Coordinates of C-alpha atoms in Angstrom, one line a residue:
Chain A
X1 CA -40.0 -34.6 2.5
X2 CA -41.1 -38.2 2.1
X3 CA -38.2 -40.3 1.2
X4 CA -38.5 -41.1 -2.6
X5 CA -37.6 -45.1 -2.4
X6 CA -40.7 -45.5 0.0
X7 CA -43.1 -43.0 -2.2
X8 CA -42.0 -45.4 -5.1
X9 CA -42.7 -48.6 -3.3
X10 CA -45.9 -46.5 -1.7
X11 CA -47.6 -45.9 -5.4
X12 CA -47.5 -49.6 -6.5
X13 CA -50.0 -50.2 -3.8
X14 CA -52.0 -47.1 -4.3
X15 CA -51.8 -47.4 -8.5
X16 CA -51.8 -51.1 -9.0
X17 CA -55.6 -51.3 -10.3
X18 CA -55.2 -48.0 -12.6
X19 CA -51.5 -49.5 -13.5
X20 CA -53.2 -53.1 -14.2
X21 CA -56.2 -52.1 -17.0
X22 CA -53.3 -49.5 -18.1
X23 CA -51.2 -52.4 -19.2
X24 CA -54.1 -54.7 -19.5
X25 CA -55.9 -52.9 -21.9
X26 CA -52.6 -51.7 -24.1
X27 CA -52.8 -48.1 -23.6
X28 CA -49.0 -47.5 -23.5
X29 CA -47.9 -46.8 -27.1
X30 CA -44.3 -47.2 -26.8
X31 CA -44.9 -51.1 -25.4
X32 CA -47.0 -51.5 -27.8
X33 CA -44.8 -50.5 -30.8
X34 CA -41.6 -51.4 -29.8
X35 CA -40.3 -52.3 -26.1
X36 CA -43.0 -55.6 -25.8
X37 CA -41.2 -56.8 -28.6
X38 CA -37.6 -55.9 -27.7
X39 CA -37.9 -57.8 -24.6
X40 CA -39.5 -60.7 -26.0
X41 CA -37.3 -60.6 -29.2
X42 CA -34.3 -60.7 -26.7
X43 CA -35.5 -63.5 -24.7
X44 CA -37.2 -65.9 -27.7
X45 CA -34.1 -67.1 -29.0
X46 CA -32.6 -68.4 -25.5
X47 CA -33.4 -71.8 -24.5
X48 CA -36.3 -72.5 -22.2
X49 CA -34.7 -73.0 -18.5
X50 CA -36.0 -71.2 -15.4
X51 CA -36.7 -67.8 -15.7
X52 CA -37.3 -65.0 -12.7
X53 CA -39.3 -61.5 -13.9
X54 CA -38.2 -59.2 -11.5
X55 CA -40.7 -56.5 -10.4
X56 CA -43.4 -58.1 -12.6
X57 CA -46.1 -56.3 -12.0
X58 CA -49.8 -57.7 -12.9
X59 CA -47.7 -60.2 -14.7
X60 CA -48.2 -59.8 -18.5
X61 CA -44.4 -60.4 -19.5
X62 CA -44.6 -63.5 -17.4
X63 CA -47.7 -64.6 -19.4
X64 CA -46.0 -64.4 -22.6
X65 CA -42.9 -65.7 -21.3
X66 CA -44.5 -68.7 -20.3
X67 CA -46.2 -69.1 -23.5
X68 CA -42.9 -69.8 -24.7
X69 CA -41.6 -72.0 -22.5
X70 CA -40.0 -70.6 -20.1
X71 CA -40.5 -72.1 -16.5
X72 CA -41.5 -68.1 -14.9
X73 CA -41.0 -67.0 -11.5
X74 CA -42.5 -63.4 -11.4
X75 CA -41.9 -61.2 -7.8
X76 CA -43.0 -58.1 -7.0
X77 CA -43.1 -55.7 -4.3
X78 CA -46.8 -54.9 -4.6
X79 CA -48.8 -57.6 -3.0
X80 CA -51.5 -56.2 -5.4
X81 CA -50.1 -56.3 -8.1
X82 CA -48.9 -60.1 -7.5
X83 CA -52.6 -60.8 -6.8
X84 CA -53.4 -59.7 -9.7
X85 CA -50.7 -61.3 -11.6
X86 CA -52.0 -64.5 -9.7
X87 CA -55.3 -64.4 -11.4
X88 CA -54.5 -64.9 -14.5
X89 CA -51.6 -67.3 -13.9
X90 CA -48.7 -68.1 -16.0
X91 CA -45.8 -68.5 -13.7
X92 CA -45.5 -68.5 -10.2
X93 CA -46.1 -64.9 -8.3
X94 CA -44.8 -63.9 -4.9
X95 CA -44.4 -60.6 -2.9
X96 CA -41.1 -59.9 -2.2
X97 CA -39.3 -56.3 -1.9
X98 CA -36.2 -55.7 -3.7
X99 CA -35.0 -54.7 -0.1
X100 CA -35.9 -58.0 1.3
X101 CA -34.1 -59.5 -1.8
X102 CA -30.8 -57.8 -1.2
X103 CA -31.1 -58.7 2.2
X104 CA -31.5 -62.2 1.8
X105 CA -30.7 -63.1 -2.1
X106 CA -31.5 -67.1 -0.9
X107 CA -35.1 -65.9 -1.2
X108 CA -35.4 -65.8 -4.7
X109 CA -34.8 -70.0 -5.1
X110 CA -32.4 -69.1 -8.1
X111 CA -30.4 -70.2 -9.8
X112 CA -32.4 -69.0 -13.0
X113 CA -31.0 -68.8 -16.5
X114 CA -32.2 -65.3 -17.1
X115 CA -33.1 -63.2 -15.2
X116 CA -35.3 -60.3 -16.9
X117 CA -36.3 -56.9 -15.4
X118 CA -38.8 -54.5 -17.5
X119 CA -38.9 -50.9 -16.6
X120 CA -38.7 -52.2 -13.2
X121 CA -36.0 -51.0 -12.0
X122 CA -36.9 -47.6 -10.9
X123 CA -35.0 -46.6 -7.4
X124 CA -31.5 -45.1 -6.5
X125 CA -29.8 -48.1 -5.1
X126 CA -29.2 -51.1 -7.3
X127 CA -26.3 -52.5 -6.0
X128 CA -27.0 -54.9 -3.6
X129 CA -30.0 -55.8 -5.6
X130 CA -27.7 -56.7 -8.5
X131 CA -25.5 -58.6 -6.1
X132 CA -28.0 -60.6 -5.3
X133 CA -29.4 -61.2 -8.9
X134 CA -26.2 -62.0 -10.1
X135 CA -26.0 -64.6 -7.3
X136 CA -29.2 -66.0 -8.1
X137 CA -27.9 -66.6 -12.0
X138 CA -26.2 -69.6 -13.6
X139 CA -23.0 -69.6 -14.9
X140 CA -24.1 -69.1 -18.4
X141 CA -27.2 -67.4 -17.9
X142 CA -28.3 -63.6 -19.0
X143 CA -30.0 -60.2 -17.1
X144 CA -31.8 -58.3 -19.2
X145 CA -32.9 -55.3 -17.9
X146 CA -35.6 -52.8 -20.1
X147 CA -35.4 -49.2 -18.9
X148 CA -36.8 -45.6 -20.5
X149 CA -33.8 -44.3 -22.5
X150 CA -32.3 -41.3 -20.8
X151 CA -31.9 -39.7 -24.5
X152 CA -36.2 -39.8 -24.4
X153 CA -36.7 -38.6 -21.1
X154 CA -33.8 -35.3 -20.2
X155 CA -35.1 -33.0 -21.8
X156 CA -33.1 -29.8 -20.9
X157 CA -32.0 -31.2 -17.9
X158 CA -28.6 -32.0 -17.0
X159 CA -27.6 -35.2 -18.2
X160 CA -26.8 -37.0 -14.4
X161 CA -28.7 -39.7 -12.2
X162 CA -31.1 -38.1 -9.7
X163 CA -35.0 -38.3 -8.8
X164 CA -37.5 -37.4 -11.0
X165 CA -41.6 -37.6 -10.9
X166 CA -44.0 -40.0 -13.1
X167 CA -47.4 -38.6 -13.1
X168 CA -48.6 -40.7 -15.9
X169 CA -50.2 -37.9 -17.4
X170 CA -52.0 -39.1 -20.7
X171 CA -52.3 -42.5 -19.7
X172 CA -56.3 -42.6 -20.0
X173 CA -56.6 -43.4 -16.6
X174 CA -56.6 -41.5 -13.0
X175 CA -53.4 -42.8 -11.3
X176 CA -54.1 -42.2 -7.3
X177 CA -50.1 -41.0 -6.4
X178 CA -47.4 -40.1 -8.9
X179 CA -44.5 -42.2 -8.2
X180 CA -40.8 -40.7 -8.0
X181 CA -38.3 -43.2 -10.2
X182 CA -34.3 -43.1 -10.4
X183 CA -33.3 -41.2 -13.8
X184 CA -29.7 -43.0 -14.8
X185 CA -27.5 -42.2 -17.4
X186 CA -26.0 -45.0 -19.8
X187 CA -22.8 -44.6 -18.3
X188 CA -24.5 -45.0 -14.9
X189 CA -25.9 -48.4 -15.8
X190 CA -22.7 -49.6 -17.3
X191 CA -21.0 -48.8 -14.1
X192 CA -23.5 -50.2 -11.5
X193 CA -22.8 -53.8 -13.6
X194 CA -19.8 -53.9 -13.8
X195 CA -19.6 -52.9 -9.8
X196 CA -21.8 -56.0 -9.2
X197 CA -20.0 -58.2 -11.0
X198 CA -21.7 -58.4 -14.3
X199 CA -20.3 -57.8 -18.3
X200 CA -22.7 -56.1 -20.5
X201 CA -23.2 -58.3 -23.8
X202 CA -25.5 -56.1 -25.7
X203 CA -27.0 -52.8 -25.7
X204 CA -30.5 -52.5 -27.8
X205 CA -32.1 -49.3 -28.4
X206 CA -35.4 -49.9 -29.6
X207 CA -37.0 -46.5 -31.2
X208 CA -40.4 -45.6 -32.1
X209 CA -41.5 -47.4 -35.9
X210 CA -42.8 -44.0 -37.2
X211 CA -40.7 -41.1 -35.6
X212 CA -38.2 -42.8 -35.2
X213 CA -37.6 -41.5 -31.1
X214 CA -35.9 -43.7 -29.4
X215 CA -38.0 -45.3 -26.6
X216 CA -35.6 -47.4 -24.9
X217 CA -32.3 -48.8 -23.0
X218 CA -32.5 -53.0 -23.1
X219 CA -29.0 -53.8 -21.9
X220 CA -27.9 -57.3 -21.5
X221 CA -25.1 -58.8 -19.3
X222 CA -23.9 -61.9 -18.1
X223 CA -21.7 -63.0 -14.8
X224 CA -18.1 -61.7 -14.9
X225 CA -16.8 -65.4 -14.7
X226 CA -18.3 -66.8 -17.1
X227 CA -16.5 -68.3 -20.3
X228 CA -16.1 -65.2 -22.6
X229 CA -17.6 -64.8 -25.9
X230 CA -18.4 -62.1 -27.9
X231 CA -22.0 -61.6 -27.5
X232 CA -25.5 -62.4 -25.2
Chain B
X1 CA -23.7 -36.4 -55.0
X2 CA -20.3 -37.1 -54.3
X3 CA -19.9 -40.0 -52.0
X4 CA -19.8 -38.5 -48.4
X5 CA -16.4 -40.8 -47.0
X6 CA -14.8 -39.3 -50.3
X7 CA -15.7 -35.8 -49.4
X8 CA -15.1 -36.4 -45.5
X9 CA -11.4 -37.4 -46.3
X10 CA -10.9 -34.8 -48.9
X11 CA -12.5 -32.0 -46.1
X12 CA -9.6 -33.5 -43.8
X13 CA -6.8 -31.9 -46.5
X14 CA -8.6 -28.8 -47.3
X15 CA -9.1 -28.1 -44.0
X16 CA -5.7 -29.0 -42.2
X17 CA -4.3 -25.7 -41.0
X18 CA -7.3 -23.8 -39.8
X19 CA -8.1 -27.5 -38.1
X20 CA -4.4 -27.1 -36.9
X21 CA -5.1 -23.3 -35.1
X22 CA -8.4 -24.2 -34.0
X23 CA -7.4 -27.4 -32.1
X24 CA -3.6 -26.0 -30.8
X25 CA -5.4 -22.0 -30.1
X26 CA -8.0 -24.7 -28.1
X27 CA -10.9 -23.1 -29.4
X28 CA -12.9 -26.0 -29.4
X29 CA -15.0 -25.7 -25.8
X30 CA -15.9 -29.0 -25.2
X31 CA -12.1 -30.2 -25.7
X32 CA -11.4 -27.9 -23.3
X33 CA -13.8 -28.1 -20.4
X34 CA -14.3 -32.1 -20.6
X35 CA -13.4 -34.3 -23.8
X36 CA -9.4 -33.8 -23.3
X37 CA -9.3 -34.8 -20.2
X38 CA -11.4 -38.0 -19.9
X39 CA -9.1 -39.7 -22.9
X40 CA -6.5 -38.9 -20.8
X41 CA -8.2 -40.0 -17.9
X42 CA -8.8 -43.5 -19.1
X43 CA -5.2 -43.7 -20.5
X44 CA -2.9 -41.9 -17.8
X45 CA -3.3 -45.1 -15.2
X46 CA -2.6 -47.5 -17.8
X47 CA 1.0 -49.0 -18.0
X48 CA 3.3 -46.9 -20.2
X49 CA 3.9 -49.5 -23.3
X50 CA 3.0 -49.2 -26.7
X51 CA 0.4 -47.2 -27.8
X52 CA -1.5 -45.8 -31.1
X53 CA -3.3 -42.4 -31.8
X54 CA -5.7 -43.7 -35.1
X55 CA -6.3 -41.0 -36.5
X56 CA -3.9 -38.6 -34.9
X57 CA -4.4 -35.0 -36.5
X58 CA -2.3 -32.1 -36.2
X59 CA -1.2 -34.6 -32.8
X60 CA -2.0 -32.9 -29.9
X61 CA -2.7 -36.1 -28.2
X62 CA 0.4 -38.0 -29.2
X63 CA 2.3 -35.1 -27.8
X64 CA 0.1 -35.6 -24.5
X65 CA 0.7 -39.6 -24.4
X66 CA 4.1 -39.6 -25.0
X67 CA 4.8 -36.7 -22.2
X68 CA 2.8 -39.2 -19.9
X69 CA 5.5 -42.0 -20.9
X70 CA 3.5 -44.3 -24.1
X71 CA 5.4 -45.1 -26.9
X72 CA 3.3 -43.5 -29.6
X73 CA 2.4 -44.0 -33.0
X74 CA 0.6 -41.5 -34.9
X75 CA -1.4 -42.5 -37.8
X76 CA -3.5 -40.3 -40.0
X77 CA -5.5 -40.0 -43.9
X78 CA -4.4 -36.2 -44.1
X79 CA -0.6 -36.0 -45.1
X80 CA -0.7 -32.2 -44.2
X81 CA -2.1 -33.4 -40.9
X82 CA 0.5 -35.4 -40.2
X83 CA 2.8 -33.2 -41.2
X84 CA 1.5 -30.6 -38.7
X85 CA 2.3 -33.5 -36.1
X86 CA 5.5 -34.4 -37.1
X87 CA 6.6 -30.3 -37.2
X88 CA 6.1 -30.8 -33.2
X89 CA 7.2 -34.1 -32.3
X90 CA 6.0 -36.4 -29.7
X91 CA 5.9 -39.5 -31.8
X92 CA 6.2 -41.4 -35.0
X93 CA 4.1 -40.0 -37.3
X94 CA 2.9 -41.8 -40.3
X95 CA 0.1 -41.1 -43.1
X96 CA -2.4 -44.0 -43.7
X97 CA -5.5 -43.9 -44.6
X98 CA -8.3 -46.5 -42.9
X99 CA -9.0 -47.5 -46.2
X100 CA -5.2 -48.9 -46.1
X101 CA -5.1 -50.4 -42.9
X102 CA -8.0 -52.1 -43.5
X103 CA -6.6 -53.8 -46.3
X104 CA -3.1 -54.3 -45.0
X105 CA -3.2 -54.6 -41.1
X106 CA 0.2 -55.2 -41.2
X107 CA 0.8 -51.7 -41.9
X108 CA 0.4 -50.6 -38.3
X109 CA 3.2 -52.4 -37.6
X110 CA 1.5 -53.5 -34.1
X111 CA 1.2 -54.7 -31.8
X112 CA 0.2 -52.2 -29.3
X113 CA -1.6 -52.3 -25.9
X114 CA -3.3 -49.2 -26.0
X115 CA -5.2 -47.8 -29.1
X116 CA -6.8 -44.8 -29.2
X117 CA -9.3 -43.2 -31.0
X118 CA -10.7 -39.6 -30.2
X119 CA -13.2 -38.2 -32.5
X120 CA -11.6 -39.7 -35.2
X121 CA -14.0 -42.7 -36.6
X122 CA -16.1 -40.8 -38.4
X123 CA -17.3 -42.8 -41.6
X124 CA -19.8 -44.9 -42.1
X125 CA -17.7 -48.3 -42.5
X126 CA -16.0 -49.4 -39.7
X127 CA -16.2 -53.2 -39.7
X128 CA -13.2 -54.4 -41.2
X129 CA -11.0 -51.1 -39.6
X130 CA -12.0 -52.2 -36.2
X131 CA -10.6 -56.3 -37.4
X132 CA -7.5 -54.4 -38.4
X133 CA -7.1 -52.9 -35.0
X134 CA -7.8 -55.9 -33.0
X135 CA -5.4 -57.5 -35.0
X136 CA -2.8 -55.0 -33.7
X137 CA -3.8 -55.4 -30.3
X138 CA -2.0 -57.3 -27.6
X139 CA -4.3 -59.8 -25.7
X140 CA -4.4 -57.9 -22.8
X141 CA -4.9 -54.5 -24.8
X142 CA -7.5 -51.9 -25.1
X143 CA -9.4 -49.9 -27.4
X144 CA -10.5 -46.5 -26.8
X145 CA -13.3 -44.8 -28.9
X146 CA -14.2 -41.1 -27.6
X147 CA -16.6 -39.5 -30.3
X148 CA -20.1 -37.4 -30.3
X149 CA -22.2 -38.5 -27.8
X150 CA -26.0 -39.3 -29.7
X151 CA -27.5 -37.7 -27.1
X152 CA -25.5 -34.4 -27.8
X153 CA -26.0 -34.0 -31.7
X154 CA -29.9 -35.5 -33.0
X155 CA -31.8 -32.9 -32.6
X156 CA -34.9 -33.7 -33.8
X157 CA -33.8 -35.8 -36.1
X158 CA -35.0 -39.8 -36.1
X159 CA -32.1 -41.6 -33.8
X160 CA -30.8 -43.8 -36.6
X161 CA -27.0 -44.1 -38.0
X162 CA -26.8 -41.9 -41.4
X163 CA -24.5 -39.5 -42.9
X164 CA -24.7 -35.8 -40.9
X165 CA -23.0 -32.7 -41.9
X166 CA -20.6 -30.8 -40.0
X167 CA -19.8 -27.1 -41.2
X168 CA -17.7 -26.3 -38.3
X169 CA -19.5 -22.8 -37.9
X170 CA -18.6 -21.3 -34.7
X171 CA -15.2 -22.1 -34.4
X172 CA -13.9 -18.3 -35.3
X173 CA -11.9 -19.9 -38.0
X174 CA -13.3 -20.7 -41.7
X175 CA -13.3 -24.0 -42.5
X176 CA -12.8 -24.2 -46.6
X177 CA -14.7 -27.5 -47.0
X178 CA -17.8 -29.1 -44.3
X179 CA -17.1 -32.3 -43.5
X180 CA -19.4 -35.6 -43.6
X181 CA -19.7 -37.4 -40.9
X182 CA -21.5 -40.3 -39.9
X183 CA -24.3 -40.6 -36.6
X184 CA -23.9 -43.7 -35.1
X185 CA -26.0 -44.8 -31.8
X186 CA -24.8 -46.0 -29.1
X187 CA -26.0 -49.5 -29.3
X188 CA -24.3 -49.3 -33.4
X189 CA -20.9 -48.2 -31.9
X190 CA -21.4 -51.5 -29.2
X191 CA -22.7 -53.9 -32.2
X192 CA -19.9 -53.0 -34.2
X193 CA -17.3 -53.1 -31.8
X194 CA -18.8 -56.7 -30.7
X195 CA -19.1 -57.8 -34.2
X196 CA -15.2 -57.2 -34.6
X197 CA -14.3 -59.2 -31.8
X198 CA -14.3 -56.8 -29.4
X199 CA -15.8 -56.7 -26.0
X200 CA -16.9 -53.0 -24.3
X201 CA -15.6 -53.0 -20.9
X202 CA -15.9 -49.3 -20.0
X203 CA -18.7 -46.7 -21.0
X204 CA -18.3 -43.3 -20.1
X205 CA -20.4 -40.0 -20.8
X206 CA -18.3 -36.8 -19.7
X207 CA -20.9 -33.5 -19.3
X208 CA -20.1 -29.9 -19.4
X209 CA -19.0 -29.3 -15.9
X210 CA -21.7 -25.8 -15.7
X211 CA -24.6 -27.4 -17.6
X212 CA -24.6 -30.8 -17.6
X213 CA -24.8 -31.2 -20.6
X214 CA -23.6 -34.4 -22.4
X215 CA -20.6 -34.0 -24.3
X216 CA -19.0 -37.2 -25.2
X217 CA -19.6 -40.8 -25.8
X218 CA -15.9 -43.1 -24.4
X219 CA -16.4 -46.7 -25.1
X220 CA -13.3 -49.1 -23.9
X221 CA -13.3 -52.2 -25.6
X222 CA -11.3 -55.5 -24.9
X223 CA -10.4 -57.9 -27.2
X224 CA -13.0 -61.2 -26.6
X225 CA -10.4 -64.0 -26.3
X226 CA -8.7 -62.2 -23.0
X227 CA -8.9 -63.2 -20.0
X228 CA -12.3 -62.1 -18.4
X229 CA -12.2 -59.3 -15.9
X230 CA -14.5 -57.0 -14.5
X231 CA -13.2 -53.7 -15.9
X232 CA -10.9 -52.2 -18.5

């Protein structure tokens, strides 16, 4: 079997135009009701300093981002996504691997003052990533990372991190490869923070306006040595 | 309708001794198989000082802490609960309501370095209780919140906080009165835990051990003006 981390990394090539008028042309209703605005609603309020959008994809966070005012470094693994991010500008774009961050955290030509990462982080190992983000950071700054609430996506499964398979079924669009993502409990995330050195601040659970379903995790944390205070 | 943290308190004194049976005959699954032990998983490493079981019960968990070496207070609403507890020792055992302690702080004649609470904040008001506790905490203290887990309990139900029922059916014990009790989410329990000063440190999600099934919700909360650390 094809390790999952590479099919992952693999469909981002092979999706990245279906993934682009996806997002492009609004066709995923939980953004649009509720987790656009949760991550921008987290970010508005925190002064405009440099900003890195990790795994930005064809960029429309780092658009309204810079909108603003935030100075916006987007990466991404995908080289065509990032080209495509590049084309409409707002920030500046580069192909980097969160492999090739963790290797060499200098590459990201931090510090920022938040660091932001929407439904992009998706594979089993985060810790040398986070390492590496948190090294990137100032001393007062802020990750935010966006991820699909576990509570929406178990189902009868057992609640515990493992693999599981995106077909983005119902998305209006024929998506070349499915792409296997990193299911995490709450805990799980809590943990893996803390491990690399970070405090969560806040945890947001933006839910669907009508149903009420809850559509989302946004957890923020700051650096471990920072001066402590009570919230993000 | 009768207001629901009336009736929840009142359901505390009707039901005391089949509560009593069902908790000490451990008919309660989830107590048995996972909940019991991770509170006394966070607390058995912790150093043996003062400690207070909020909302104590019949004071199985007292009797547990002190056997592991704490100096234990038991507080509870339910005089016949109490009672119960102090029929079998293993602490001080004292009657207050959170309505009390709210008011008067003091009367928890604090401080202590470990408070607990397990399954026991169940109304919709918890604001000025949790002041009241971090006012009897020692700087370098902790709190510890097991209750529901979100995940375990909505259903189909929208994921919002509100007032729930619980009719204790399946227990193989009749319960005279059902008891209100009141949903939280997790991100509530974290904004009201950071509201009062507090800081969450520790997140925790114990499963059924056969189906994986998520049982519990243990938060561990610091008080903000400690030192900073990476862990409670």
């Amino acid at each position: 079997m094809r390790d999952p981390n590479e099919q992952m990394q693999a469909s981002w090539n092979a999706n990245a135009e279906a993934w682009t008028r996806t997002v492009r042309e609004g066709r995923i209703e939980s953004r649009k009701v509720a987790t656009d605005a949760a991550i921008l609603g987290a970010l508005s309020a925190r002064p405009k300093r440099r900003l890195l959008d990790l795994g930005c994809g064809e960029g429309w966070l780092a658009r309204e981002l810079s909108a603003l005012g935030f100075a916006v470094t987007g990466t991404d693994g995908s080289a065509p996504l990032v080209r495509a991010a590049q084309a409409l500008g707002g920030g500046t774009f580069r192909t980097l691997t969160y492999e090739e961050i963790a290797g060499r955290p200098d590459l990201l030509q931090g510090p920022y003052a938040e660091i932001v990462c929407n439904f992009s982080l998706l594979g089993a190992e985060l810790g040398a990533l986070l390492q590496a983000l948190r090294a990137n950071l100032t001393a007062d700054g802020r990750l935010y990372i966006q991820t699909l609430h576990p509570h929406a996506v178990t189902g009868g499964e057992p609640y515990r991190d493992g693999w599981r398979m995106e077909t983005f079924a119902g998305m209006g669009e024929s998506f070349p490869e499915p792409m296997p993502w990193y299911f995490r409990t709450v805990s799980s995330w809590v943990a893996a923070l803390t491990r690399a050195g970070f405090q969560v601040t806040g945890l947001d659970e933006p839910v669907h306006p009508q149903s009420g379903r809850v559509l989302s995790l946004l957890l923020t944390a700051a650096p471990v040595n920072d001066t402590p205070r009570a919230a993000g």
